[in-house]
Amino acid sequence: MIGSELLLALLLLVNLGAALVRAAQGPTAADRMLAALLFGSTGVGILVLLAVIQQTPALIDVALTLALLAAISGIAFAQRAWSQAVLGRRRGTASKTEDGDAA
Amino acid sequence: MIRGKSDVKIMIGCLLRRTVGFALVWWVATEGNFTAWPLAVIAVAVTVAVSLRLLPPGSTPGLSLSGMAGFVGYFFRQSIRGGFQVSRLALQRQLQLRPAILELPVTLPTGLPRLLLIATLGLMPGTLGVRLEDDLLYLHVLDTGLPVVEETAQLSGHIARMLGVNR
Amino acid sequence: MLLDLASNLLLLAGGFFFCAGTVGLLRFPDVYTRLHALAKADNLGLGCLLAGLALKADSLVQAIKLLAIWPLVLVASAVVGYAIAHRADQLGITPWQRDDR
């Protein structure tokens, strides 16, 4: 029972490692930003598997919180940084972030 | 702001729905453990109060529940298709990618509809929103042979229906 | 019994999609195509993984809690994916093109 989950967790860890090395190599700065995506999906997956393997349900809360923070910071970033180009309406915040990536 | 009888009705309905909704969130987050129920009562009350302040009832007039169900269903279906498709492309012995940047006109109004469109496109099969400029959407596609124009139009349609705006 | 089988199949599928995403990341030629691979394959992998674990959960509410993680990660990936693509475009990174025309 636990064996399959442990193997899967190890597999994800290997995936995460390989992907991180690849992302770190670049060659562009944008490639290195891919690490942010990796921790969102693979990182959360490993946490949830660990919760089952170690029978520590609290790790599910950690995964949930991580996902929640990622989603909220993503939305907050979108509201602030793209207010001018995409959100049009919010002129007040748009003037502060002229450059789309100021935040 | 509350004037007539109908406004009171809307307010009470909104209050009830949000209280039940946040209580459900508490139920899920604590895995059905209500030993700390006084805390739950306080937390739900405060959350409802804050949500009424930030998002007063009636501030999202066009939002349609059936439209939301349609969008969510379409989104899940398509993101599963997208995952299958990109996995197939990645595991092929010879890479069959024919990437390109397409320019598509966007008719959705500015604001949330456009943001939703360009963000969700990244999880749809073969598409990735890159830039939005003067009502033109710059879309990176994995394979120029994919029906991305039609699917982007479908996605826009679902977003428009959910938010009650014109596409 | 059947539930266990379905759960294990879903876990296996999850592992497969995570691997496919990593293979795509290693093989695809530029940052845009790599973004496609990571965003789509890894999210489907996580969905399968969470669904598989939810089937094995002790209670219904724990299953719901596990499944609630997925939409949150989807939202985060969608926004972060667009942020990276947009930044790459601003940095002037031109997309890779097949040169067999």
mmCIF file of C-alpha atoms in Angstrom:
data_model
loop_
_atom_site.group_PDB
_atom_site.id
_atom_site.type_symbol
_atom_site.label_atom_id
_atom_site.label_comp_id
_atom_site.label_asym_id
_atom_site.label_seq_id
_atom_site.Cartn_x
_atom_site.Cartn_y
_atom_site.Cartn_z
ATOM 1 C CA MET A 1 0.000 0.000 0.000
ATOM 2 C CA ILE A 2 2.476 2.584 1.208
ATOM 3 C CA GLY A 3 5.131 1.232 -1.165
ATOM 4 C CA SER A 4 3.541 2.553 -4.343
ATOM 5 C CA GLU A 5 3.161 6.026 -2.880
ATOM 6 C CA LEU A 6 6.767 6.075 -1.726
ATOM 7 C CA LEU A 7 7.944 5.081 -5.209
ATOM 8 C CA LEU A 8 5.773 7.770 -6.752
ATOM 9 C CA ALA A 9 7.136 10.369 -4.349
ATOM 10 C CA LEU A 10 10.686 9.370 -5.262
ATOM 11 C CA LEU A 11 9.793 9.567 -8.953
ATOM 12 C CA LEU A 12 8.440 13.070 -8.465
ATOM 13 C CA LEU A 13 11.572 14.038 -6.574
ATOM 14 C CA VAL A 14 13.747 12.818 -9.459
ATOM 15 C CA ASN A 15 11.514 14.776 -11.851
ATOM 16 C CA LEU A 16 11.790 17.893 -9.741
ATOM 17 C CA GLY A 17 15.572 17.563 -9.567
ATOM 18 C CA ALA A 18 16.008 17.047 -13.304
ATOM 19 C CA ALA A 19 13.645 19.885 -14.122
ATOM 20 C CA LEU A 20 15.363 22.224 -11.673
ATOM 21 C CA VAL A 21 18.777 21.499 -13.181
ATOM 22 C CA ARG A 22 17.335 22.113 -16.642
ATOM 23 C CA ALA A 23 15.661 25.334 -15.574
ATOM 24 C CA ALA A 24 18.825 26.574 -13.859
ATOM 25 C CA GLN A 25 20.843 26.037 -17.046
ATOM 26 C CA GLY A 26 18.727 28.650 -18.734
ATOM 27 C CA PRO A 27 19.797 29.845 -21.247
ATOM 28 C CA THR A 28 17.423 32.770 -20.740
ATOM 29 C CA ALA A 29 16.129 34.371 -17.565
ATOM 30 C CA ALA A 30 12.652 33.239 -18.532
ATOM 31 C CA ASP A 31 13.792 29.607 -18.460
ATOM 32 C CA ARG A 32 14.908 30.014 -14.877
ATOM 33 C CA MET A 33 11.492 31.365 -13.944
ATOM 34 C CA LEU A 34 10.037 27.969 -14.790
ATOM 35 C CA ALA A 35 11.166 26.860 -11.324
ATOM 36 C CA ALA A 36 8.219 28.839 -9.927
ATOM 37 C CA LEU A 37 5.821 26.605 -11.844
ATOM 38 C CA LEU A 38 7.660 23.450 -10.813
ATOM 39 C CA PHE A 39 7.233 24.035 -7.096
ATOM 40 C CA GLY A 40 3.574 24.786 -7.613
ATOM 41 C CA SER A 41 2.721 21.437 -9.139
ATOM 42 C CA THR A 42 5.484 18.925 -8.396
ATOM 43 C CA GLY A 43 6.213 20.379 -4.958
ATOM 44 C CA VAL A 44 2.570 20.185 -3.907
ATOM 45 C CA GLY A 45 2.368 16.635 -5.285
ATOM 46 C CA ILE A 46 5.355 15.509 -3.204
ATOM 47 C CA LEU A 47 3.917 17.116 -0.059
ATOM 48 C CA VAL A 48 0.589 15.349 -0.463
ATOM 49 C CA LEU A 49 2.297 12.000 -1.046
ATOM 50 C CA LEU A 50 4.462 12.534 2.035
ATOM 51 C CA ALA A 51 1.323 13.200 4.066
ATOM 52 C CA VAL A 52 0.070 9.721 3.139
ATOM 53 C CA ILE A 53 3.435 7.965 3.492
ATOM 54 C CA GLN A 54 4.301 9.419 6.873
ATOM 55 C CA GLN A 55 0.658 9.428 7.968
ATOM 56 C CA THR A 56 0.979 13.095 8.834
ATOM 57 C CA PRO A 57 -2.302 14.684 7.717
ATOM 58 C CA ALA A 58 -0.910 18.070 8.690
ATOM 59 C CA LEU A 59 1.182 17.963 5.516
ATOM 60 C CA ILE A 60 -2.049 18.129 3.515
ATOM 61 C CA ASP A 61 -2.691 21.452 5.248
ATOM 62 C CA VAL A 62 0.795 22.545 4.245
ATOM 63 C CA ALA A 63 0.094 21.612 0.617
ATOM 64 C CA LEU A 64 -3.273 23.364 0.723
ATOM 65 C CA THR A 65 -1.731 26.501 2.202
ATOM 66 C CA LEU A 66 1.067 26.477 -0.357
ATOM 67 C CA ALA A 67 -1.450 26.183 -3.188
ATOM 68 C CA LEU A 68 -3.642 28.893 -1.667
ATOM 69 C CA LEU A 69 -0.721 31.290 -1.273
ATOM 70 C CA ALA A 70 0.435 30.581 -4.823
ATOM 71 C CA ALA A 71 -3.040 31.263 -6.198
ATOM 72 C CA ILE A 72 -3.543 34.435 -4.141
ATOM 73 C CA SER A 73 -0.120 35.863 -4.948
ATOM 74 C CA GLY A 74 -0.730 35.041 -8.616
ATOM 75 C CA ILE A 75 -4.029 36.925 -8.584
ATOM 76 C CA ALA A 76 -2.562 39.843 -6.655
ATOM 77 C CA PHE A 77 0.304 40.032 -9.125
ATOM 78 C CA ALA A 78 -2.112 39.951 -12.041
ATOM 79 C CA GLN A 79 -4.207 42.766 -10.576
ATOM 80 C CA ARG A 80 -1.253 45.032 -9.929
ATOM 81 C CA ALA A 81 1.085 44.323 -12.809
ATOM 82 C CA TRP A 82 -1.388 43.967 -15.648
ATOM 83 C CA SER A 83 -3.884 46.539 -14.534
ATOM 84 C CA GLN A 84 -2.951 48.797 -17.418
ATOM 85 C CA ALA A 85 -2.760 46.370 -20.292
ATOM 86 C CA VAL A 86 -5.463 43.934 -19.370
ATOM 87 C CA LEU A 87 -7.595 45.271 -16.578
ATOM 88 C CA GLY A 88 -8.058 48.737 -18.098
ATOM 89 C CA ARG A 89 -10.516 49.821 -15.460
ATOM 90 C CA ARG A 90 -8.216 50.361 -12.515
ATOM 91 C CA ARG A 91 -6.492 53.545 -13.530
ATOM 92 C CA GLY A 92 -5.412 54.333 -9.971
ATOM 93 C CA THR A 93 -3.068 51.393 -9.646
ATOM 94 C CA ALA A 94 -2.187 51.408 -13.332
ATOM 95 C CA SER A 95 -0.253 54.645 -13.104
ATOM 96 C CA LYS A 96 2.001 53.223 -10.407
ATOM 97 C CA THR A 97 3.098 50.215 -12.441
ATOM 98 C CA GLU A 98 3.954 51.630 -15.824
ATOM 99 C CA ASP A 99 6.150 48.717 -16.724
ATOM 100 C CA GLY A 100 4.194 45.489 -16.955
ATOM 101 C CA ASP A 101 6.734 43.742 -14.746
ATOM 102 C CA ALA A 102 7.421 46.385 -12.130
ATOM 103 C CA ALA A 103 5.969 44.226 -9.367
ATOM 104 C CA MET B 1 -28.112 51.579 0.095
ATOM 105 C CA ILE B 2 -30.939 49.271 1.101
ATOM 106 C CA ARG B 3 -34.181 50.775 -0.113
ATOM 107 C CA GLY B 4 -37.020 48.439 -0.858
ATOM 108 C CA LYS B 5 -38.252 45.074 0.257
ATOM 109 C CA SER B 6 -36.515 43.333 -2.651
ATOM 110 C CA ASP B 7 -33.156 44.767 -1.540
ATOM 111 C CA VAL B 8 -33.633 43.304 1.928
ATOM 112 C CA LYS B 9 -34.456 39.963 0.324
ATOM 113 C CA ILE B 10 -31.304 40.069 -1.797
ATOM 114 C CA MET B 11 -29.248 40.993 1.267
ATOM 115 C CA ILE B 12 -30.618 38.133 3.354
ATOM 116 C CA GLY B 13 -30.147 35.638 0.522
ATOM 117 C CA CYS B 14 -26.584 36.801 0.011
ATOM 118 C CA LEU B 15 -25.861 36.633 3.753
ATOM 119 C CA LEU B 16 -27.220 33.091 3.969
ATOM 120 C CA ARG B 17 -25.337 31.845 0.928
ATOM 121 C CA ARG B 18 -22.024 33.289 2.097
ATOM 122 C CA THR B 19 -22.437 32.018 5.653
ATOM 123 C CA VAL B 20 -23.136 28.515 4.384
ATOM 124 C CA GLY B 21 -20.277 28.780 1.887
ATOM 125 C CA PHE B 22 -17.659 29.856 4.426
ATOM 126 C CA ALA B 23 -18.935 27.320 6.962
ATOM 127 C CA LEU B 24 -18.355 24.655 4.304
ATOM 128 C CA VAL B 25 -14.803 25.932 3.807
ATOM 129 C CA TRP B 26 -14.239 25.624 7.562
ATOM 130 C CA TRP B 27 -15.721 22.113 7.511
ATOM 131 C CA VAL B 28 -13.356 21.034 4.734
ATOM 132 C CA ALA B 29 -10.277 22.745 6.172
ATOM 133 C CA THR B 30 -10.750 21.131 9.591
ATOM 134 C CA GLU B 31 -11.816 17.800 8.061
ATOM 135 C CA GLY B 32 -15.133 17.889 9.843
ATOM 136 C CA ASN B 33 -13.645 18.402 13.302
ATOM 137 C CA PHE B 34 -15.857 20.860 15.158
ATOM 138 C CA THR B 35 -14.183 20.797 18.581
ATOM 139 C CA ALA B 36 -13.143 24.414 18.011
ATOM 140 C CA TRP B 37 -16.672 25.494 17.069
ATOM 141 C CA PRO B 38 -16.600 28.857 18.904
ATOM 142 C CA LEU B 39 -13.620 29.788 16.772
ATOM 143 C CA ALA B 40 -15.517 28.625 13.686
ATOM 144 C CA VAL B 41 -18.457 30.891 14.523
ATOM 145 C CA ILE B 42 -16.164 33.894 14.966
ATOM 146 C CA ALA B 43 -14.140 33.115 11.832
ATOM 147 C CA VAL B 44 -17.196 32.647 9.627
ATOM 148 C CA ALA B 45 -18.865 35.800 10.969
ATOM 149 C CA VAL B 46 -15.760 37.917 10.407
ATOM 150 C CA THR B 47 -15.230 36.459 6.927
ATOM 151 C CA VAL B 48 -18.811 37.136 5.904
ATOM 152 C CA ALA B 49 -18.517 40.711 7.202
ATOM 153 C CA VAL B 50 -15.287 41.311 5.290
ATOM 154 C CA SER B 51 -16.696 39.751 2.119
ATOM 155 C CA LEU B 52 -19.785 41.983 2.325
ATOM 156 C CA ARG B 53 -17.495 44.982 2.612
ATOM 157 C CA LEU B 54 -15.231 43.986 -0.281
ATOM 158 C CA LEU B 55 -17.887 42.517 -2.549
ATOM 159 C CA PRO B 56 -21.296 43.980 -1.691
ATOM 160 C CA PRO B 57 -24.346 42.056 -2.884
ATOM 161 C CA GLY B 58 -25.289 42.990 -6.416
ATOM 162 C CA SER B 59 -21.769 44.067 -7.382
ATOM 163 C CA THR B 60 -21.502 41.228 -9.898
ATOM 164 C CA PRO B 61 -24.733 41.689 -11.797
ATOM 165 C CA GLY B 62 -24.074 39.624 -14.879
ATOM 166 C CA LEU B 63 -22.581 36.576 -13.160
ATOM 167 C CA SER B 64 -24.502 33.490 -14.182
ATOM 168 C CA LEU B 65 -24.306 30.222 -12.272
ATOM 169 C CA SER B 66 -25.141 28.065 -15.272
ATOM 170 C CA GLY B 67 -22.560 29.992 -17.273
ATOM 171 C CA MET B 68 -20.019 29.313 -14.542
ATOM 172 C CA ALA B 69 -20.810 25.597 -14.617
ATOM 173 C CA GLY B 70 -20.380 25.654 -18.394
ATOM 174 C CA PHE B 71 -17.031 27.421 -18.143
ATOM 175 C CA VAL B 72 -15.710 25.150 -15.388
ATOM 176 C CA GLY B 73 -16.779 22.030 -17.274
ATOM 177 C CA TYR B 74 -15.214 23.222 -20.512
ATOM 178 C CA PHE B 75 -12.041 24.277 -18.690
ATOM 179 C CA PHE B 76 -11.549 20.898 -17.002
ATOM 180 C CA ARG B 77 -12.290 18.957 -20.169
ATOM 181 C CA GLN B 78 -9.917 21.048 -22.232
ATOM 182 C CA SER B 79 -7.119 21.113 -19.666
ATOM 183 C CA ILE B 80 -7.201 17.307 -19.545
ATOM 184 C CA ARG B 81 -7.044 17.210 -23.340
ATOM 185 C CA GLY B 82 -4.194 19.700 -23.238
ATOM 186 C CA GLY B 83 -2.230 17.523 -20.824
ATOM 187 C CA PHE B 84 -2.665 14.435 -22.986
ATOM 188 C CA GLN B 85 -1.697 16.305 -26.124
ATOM 189 C CA VAL B 86 1.452 17.909 -24.773
ATOM 190 C CA SER B 87 2.537 14.573 -23.226
ATOM 191 C CA ARG B 88 2.159 12.896 -26.603
ATOM 192 C CA LEU B 89 4.174 15.643 -28.260
ATOM 193 C CA ALA B 90 6.905 15.386 -25.612
ATOM 194 C CA LEU B 91 7.249 11.609 -25.843
ATOM 195 C CA GLN B 92 7.277 11.285 -29.630
ATOM 196 C CA ARG B 93 10.528 9.933 -30.970
ATOM 197 C CA GLN B 94 10.820 12.836 -33.399
ATOM 198 C CA LEU B 95 9.623 16.185 -32.154
ATOM 199 C CA GLN B 96 6.623 17.200 -34.250
ATOM 200 C CA LEU B 97 6.389 20.781 -33.029
ATOM 201 C CA ARG B 98 5.420 23.497 -35.459
ATOM 202 C CA PRO B 99 5.239 26.479 -33.103
ATOM 203 C CA ALA B 100 4.162 29.905 -34.211
ATOM 204 C CA ILE B 101 2.789 33.158 -32.830
ATOM 205 C CA LEU B 102 -0.743 33.868 -33.968
ATOM 206 C CA GLU B 103 -2.490 37.219 -33.780
ATOM 207 C CA LEU B 104 -6.148 36.992 -32.939
ATOM 208 C CA PRO B 105 -8.625 39.852 -32.461
ATOM 209 C CA VAL B 106 -10.168 39.967 -28.967
ATOM 210 C CA THR B 107 -13.715 41.167 -28.567
ATOM 211 C CA LEU B 108 -14.147 40.524 -24.848
ATOM 212 C CA PRO B 109 -14.281 43.736 -22.800
ATOM 213 C CA THR B 110 -11.184 44.832 -20.893
ATOM 214 C CA GLY B 111 -10.868 43.861 -17.285
ATOM 215 C CA LEU B 112 -11.552 40.496 -15.730
ATOM 216 C CA PRO B 113 -12.892 38.843 -18.936
ATOM 217 C CA ARG B 114 -9.636 39.422 -20.819
ATOM 218 C CA LEU B 115 -7.439 38.502 -17.876
ATOM 219 C CA LEU B 116 -9.371 35.272 -17.462
ATOM 220 C CA LEU B 117 -9.034 34.511 -21.170
ATOM 221 C CA ILE B 118 -5.309 35.077 -21.435
ATOM 222 C CA ALA B 119 -4.526 33.195 -18.195
ATOM 223 C CA THR B 120 -6.686 30.156 -18.909
ATOM 224 C CA LEU B 121 -5.362 29.866 -22.466
ATOM 225 C CA GLY B 122 -2.077 28.625 -20.969
ATOM 226 C CA LEU B 123 -3.800 25.457 -19.788
ATOM 227 C CA MET B 124 -5.824 24.835 -22.938
ATOM 228 C CA PRO B 125 -4.551 22.433 -25.603
ATOM 229 C CA GLY B 126 -1.655 23.842 -27.589
ATOM 230 C CA THR B 127 -2.082 27.508 -26.680
ATOM 231 C CA LEU B 128 -0.218 30.015 -24.514
ATOM 232 C CA GLY B 129 -1.155 33.674 -24.235
ATOM 233 C CA VAL B 130 1.889 35.903 -24.681
ATOM 234 C CA ARG B 131 0.703 39.471 -25.069
ATOM 235 C CA LEU B 132 -2.428 41.529 -25.355
ATOM 236 C CA GLU B 133 -2.186 44.802 -27.208
ATOM 237 C CA ASP B 134 -4.821 47.040 -28.789
ATOM 238 C CA ASP B 135 -7.465 44.323 -28.910
ATOM 239 C CA LEU B 136 -5.001 41.887 -30.474
ATOM 240 C CA LEU B 137 -4.082 38.709 -28.657
ATOM 241 C CA TYR B 138 -0.640 37.269 -29.386
ATOM 242 C CA LEU B 139 -0.915 33.561 -28.919
ATOM 243 C CA HIS B 140 1.936 31.055 -28.945
ATOM 244 C CA VAL B 141 0.750 27.757 -30.403
ATOM 245 C CA LEU B 142 2.561 24.419 -30.289
ATOM 246 C CA ASP B 143 1.363 23.237 -33.661
ATOM 247 C CA THR B 144 -0.093 25.463 -36.347
ATOM 248 C CA GLY B 145 -2.270 22.562 -37.462
ATOM 249 C CA LEU B 146 -4.322 22.592 -34.241
ATOM 250 C CA PRO B 147 -7.819 24.146 -34.200
ATOM 251 C CA VAL B 148 -6.743 26.869 -31.774
ATOM 252 C CA VAL B 149 -8.767 29.688 -33.334
ATOM 253 C CA GLU B 150 -12.037 27.806 -32.900
ATOM 254 C CA GLU B 151 -11.177 26.717 -29.369
ATOM 255 C CA THR B 152 -10.173 30.225 -28.342
ATOM 256 C CA ALA B 153 -13.519 31.448 -29.654
ATOM 257 C CA GLN B 154 -15.300 28.735 -27.642
ATOM 258 C CA LEU B 155 -13.394 29.720 -24.503
ATOM 259 C CA SER B 156 -14.256 33.405 -25.054
ATOM 260 C CA GLY B 157 -17.885 32.396 -25.450
ATOM 261 C CA HIS B 158 -17.891 30.533 -22.143
ATOM 262 C CA ILE B 159 -16.220 33.448 -20.341
ATOM 263 C CA ALA B 160 -18.691 35.919 -21.839
ATOM 264 C CA ARG B 161 -21.653 33.767 -20.783
ATOM 265 C CA MET B 162 -20.312 33.281 -17.262
ATOM 266 C CA LEU B 163 -19.662 36.984 -16.654
ATOM 267 C CA GLY B 164 -22.704 38.194 -18.574
ATOM 268 C CA VAL B 165 -20.742 40.355 -21.017
ATOM 269 C CA ASN B 166 -20.683 40.637 -24.802
ATOM 270 C CA ARG B 167 -17.968 38.765 -26.586
ATOM 271 C CA MET C 1 -11.057 -3.490 -4.110
ATOM 272 C CA LEU C 2 -12.199 -1.752 -7.281
ATOM 273 C CA LEU C 3 -11.635 1.576 -5.585
ATOM 274 C CA ASP C 4 -8.064 0.585 -4.784
ATOM 275 C CA LEU C 5 -7.443 -0.408 -8.380
ATOM 276 C CA ALA C 6 -8.859 2.859 -9.719
ATOM 277 C CA SER C 7 -6.812 4.777 -7.180
ATOM 278 C CA ASN C 8 -3.579 3.033 -8.157
ATOM 279 C CA LEU C 9 -4.284 3.559 -11.845
ATOM 280 C CA LEU C 10 -4.806 7.254 -11.225
ATOM 281 C CA LEU C 11 -1.562 7.462 -9.223
ATOM 282 C CA LEU C 12 0.252 5.704 -12.079
ATOM 283 C CA ALA C 13 -1.266 8.111 -14.602
ATOM 284 C CA GLY C 14 -0.188 11.008 -12.382
ATOM 285 C CA GLY C 15 3.397 9.767 -12.370
ATOM 286 C CA PHE C 16 3.264 9.330 -16.136
ATOM 287 C CA PHE C 17 2.136 12.903 -16.763
ATOM 288 C CA PHE C 18 4.737 14.340 -14.394
ATOM 289 C CA CYS C 19 7.423 12.400 -16.307
ATOM 290 C CA ALA C 20 6.006 13.549 -19.646
ATOM 291 C CA GLY C 21 6.175 17.128 -18.421
ATOM 292 C CA THR C 22 9.807 16.734 -17.412
ATOM 293 C CA VAL C 23 10.683 15.052 -20.720
ATOM 294 C CA GLY C 24 9.028 17.944 -22.524
ATOM 295 C CA LEU C 25 10.985 20.408 -20.424
ATOM 296 C CA LEU C 26 14.237 18.657 -21.323
ATOM 297 C CA ARG C 27 13.492 18.176 -25.018
ATOM 298 C CA PHE C 28 11.521 21.183 -26.165
ATOM 299 C CA PRO C 29 13.553 23.845 -27.943
ATOM 300 C CA ASP C 30 12.605 27.168 -26.321
ATOM 301 C CA VAL C 31 11.055 28.698 -23.237
ATOM 302 C CA TYR C 32 7.568 28.993 -24.757
ATOM 303 C CA THR C 33 7.315 25.348 -25.739
ATOM 304 C CA ARG C 34 8.762 24.321 -22.358
ATOM 305 C CA LEU C 35 6.065 26.381 -20.672
ATOM 306 C CA HIS C 36 3.417 24.463 -22.612
ATOM 307 C CA ALA C 37 4.914 21.176 -21.423
ATOM 308 C CA LEU C 38 5.226 22.129 -17.759
ATOM 309 C CA ALA C 39 1.953 23.958 -17.298
ATOM 310 C CA LYS C 40 -0.296 21.420 -18.981
ATOM 311 C CA ALA C 41 1.333 18.051 -18.249
ATOM 312 C CA ASP C 42 2.254 18.713 -14.619
ATOM 313 C CA ASN C 43 -1.177 20.059 -13.777
ATOM 314 C CA LEU C 44 -2.885 17.030 -15.253
ATOM 315 C CA GLY C 45 -0.398 14.855 -13.361
ATOM 316 C CA LEU C 46 -1.231 16.603 -10.101
ATOM 317 C CA GLY C 47 -4.954 16.232 -10.827
ATOM 318 C CA CYS C 48 -4.585 12.476 -11.338
ATOM 319 C CA LEU C 49 -2.422 12.184 -8.220
ATOM 320 C CA LEU C 50 -4.900 14.081 -6.035
ATOM 321 C CA ALA C 51 -7.855 12.113 -7.419
ATOM 322 C CA GLY C 52 -6.005 8.847 -6.756
ATOM 323 C CA LEU C 53 -5.220 9.801 -3.166
ATOM 324 C CA ALA C 54 -8.758 11.128 -2.638
ATOM 325 C CA LEU C 55 -10.136 7.673 -3.467
ATOM 326 C CA LYS C 56 -7.994 6.261 -0.655
ATOM 327 C CA ALA C 57 -8.876 9.011 1.834
ATOM 328 C CA ASP C 58 -10.225 8.126 5.284
ATOM 329 C CA SER C 59 -13.329 10.264 4.948
ATOM 330 C CA LEU C 60 -15.330 12.161 2.369
ATOM 331 C CA VAL C 61 -14.264 15.492 3.791
ATOM 332 C CA GLN C 62 -10.590 14.555 3.531
ATOM 333 C CA ALA C 63 -11.136 13.595 -0.101
ATOM 334 C CA ILE C 64 -12.766 16.963 -0.763
ATOM 335 C CA LYS C 65 -9.846 18.684 0.927
ATOM 336 C CA LEU C 66 -7.360 16.880 -1.285
ATOM 337 C CA LEU C 67 -9.331 17.725 -4.420
ATOM 338 C CA ALA C 68 -9.633 21.387 -3.341
ATOM 339 C CA ILE C 69 -5.884 21.740 -3.820
ATOM 340 C CA TRP C 70 -6.195 21.216 -7.572
ATOM 341 C CA PRO C 71 -8.149 24.320 -8.653
ATOM 342 C CA LEU C 72 -5.854 26.475 -6.512
ATOM 343 C CA VAL C 73 -2.769 25.109 -8.248
ATOM 344 C CA LEU C 74 -4.502 25.521 -11.624
ATOM 345 C CA VAL C 75 -5.148 29.197 -10.923
ATOM 346 C CA ALA C 76 -1.553 29.719 -9.819
ATOM 347 C CA SER C 77 -0.126 27.898 -12.855
ATOM 348 C CA ALA C 78 -2.323 29.773 -15.283
ATOM 349 C CA VAL C 79 -1.302 33.172 -13.959
ATOM 350 C CA VAL C 80 2.385 32.327 -13.436
ATOM 351 C CA GLY C 81 2.542 30.670 -16.872
ATOM 352 C CA TYR C 82 1.235 33.788 -18.545
ATOM 353 C CA ALA C 83 3.571 35.951 -16.433
ATOM 354 C CA ILE C 84 6.606 33.975 -17.635
ATOM 355 C CA ALA C 85 5.483 33.978 -21.280
ATOM 356 C CA HIS C 86 4.806 37.708 -21.105
ATOM 357 C CA ARG C 87 8.202 38.392 -19.531
ATOM 358 C CA ALA C 88 9.965 36.252 -22.138
ATOM 359 C CA ASP C 89 8.226 38.252 -24.840
ATOM 360 C CA GLN C 90 9.273 41.526 -23.210
ATOM 361 C CA LEU C 91 12.855 40.308 -22.997
ATOM 362 C CA GLY C 92 12.704 39.879 -26.756
ATOM 363 C CA ILE C 93 13.088 36.111 -26.797
ATOM 364 C CA THR C 94 11.906 35.002 -30.215
ATOM 365 C CA PRO C 95 10.032 31.703 -30.395
ATOM 366 C CA TRP C 96 11.803 28.751 -31.962
ATOM 367 C CA GLN C 97 10.600 27.908 -35.465
ATOM 368 C CA ARG C 98 10.863 24.751 -37.500
ATOM 369 C CA ASP C 99 13.205 25.543 -40.422
ATOM 370 C CA ASP C 100 12.119 23.053 -43.062
ATOM 371 C CA ARG C 101 10.206 25.377 -45.291
#
